Amino acid sequence: MEYTPMEKDVLAMMQRTDFKNLSKGDVISFASKIGELRPEVAKEVLAQFQSLLD
């Protein structure tokens, strides 16, 4: 998946190359930026977070 410049900025802030295998800390650190992500990317991120809670 090709990320938008804003999504790349979030990844850079988190020092990551993609949104796979996020930890709880990762999710919390960028939660304030989730509204700036494309909806399909935000859904993937939230799905990763949900899997941490299961």
XYZ file of C-alpha atoms in Angstrom:
54
model
C 0.000 0.000 0.000
C 1.277 3.453 -0.867
C 0.974 5.913 2.012
C 0.086 9.586 1.688
C 2.608 12.211 2.817
C 0.632 12.735 6.044
C 0.598 9.000 6.742
C 4.336 8.897 6.100
C 4.744 11.716 8.616
C 2.894 9.652 11.237
C 5.099 6.657 10.467
C 8.195 8.837 10.750
C 6.978 10.194 14.085
C 6.547 6.620 15.291
C 9.872 5.574 13.721
C 8.125 2.824 11.726
C 7.948 1.829 8.078
C 4.361 0.506 8.148
C 1.297 0.166 10.375
C 1.671 -3.580 10.953
C 2.214 -5.175 14.363
C 1.549 -2.078 16.431
C 1.994 -2.185 20.187
C -0.384 -0.498 22.618
C 2.228 2.196 23.148
C 2.450 2.794 19.408
C -1.299 3.257 19.152
C -1.444 5.606 22.097
C 1.454 7.698 20.801
C -0.309 8.579 17.594
C -3.985 8.408 18.624
C -4.258 12.167 18.280
C -3.247 11.855 14.616
C -5.708 9.132 13.590
C -8.201 11.660 12.230
C -5.616 12.672 9.648
C -5.280 9.158 8.206
C -7.243 7.818 5.268
C -10.268 5.842 6.502
C -9.003 2.486 5.210
C -5.630 2.968 6.911
C -7.279 4.082 10.147
C -9.446 0.938 10.080
C -6.366 -1.256 9.703
C -4.659 0.493 12.592
C -7.713 0.140 14.812
C -8.026 -3.532 13.872
C -4.438 -4.051 15.030
C -5.248 -2.334 18.299
C -8.335 -4.511 18.794
C -6.245 -7.646 18.308
C -4.024 -6.512 21.181
C -7.040 -6.403 23.478
C -8.278 -9.898 22.602
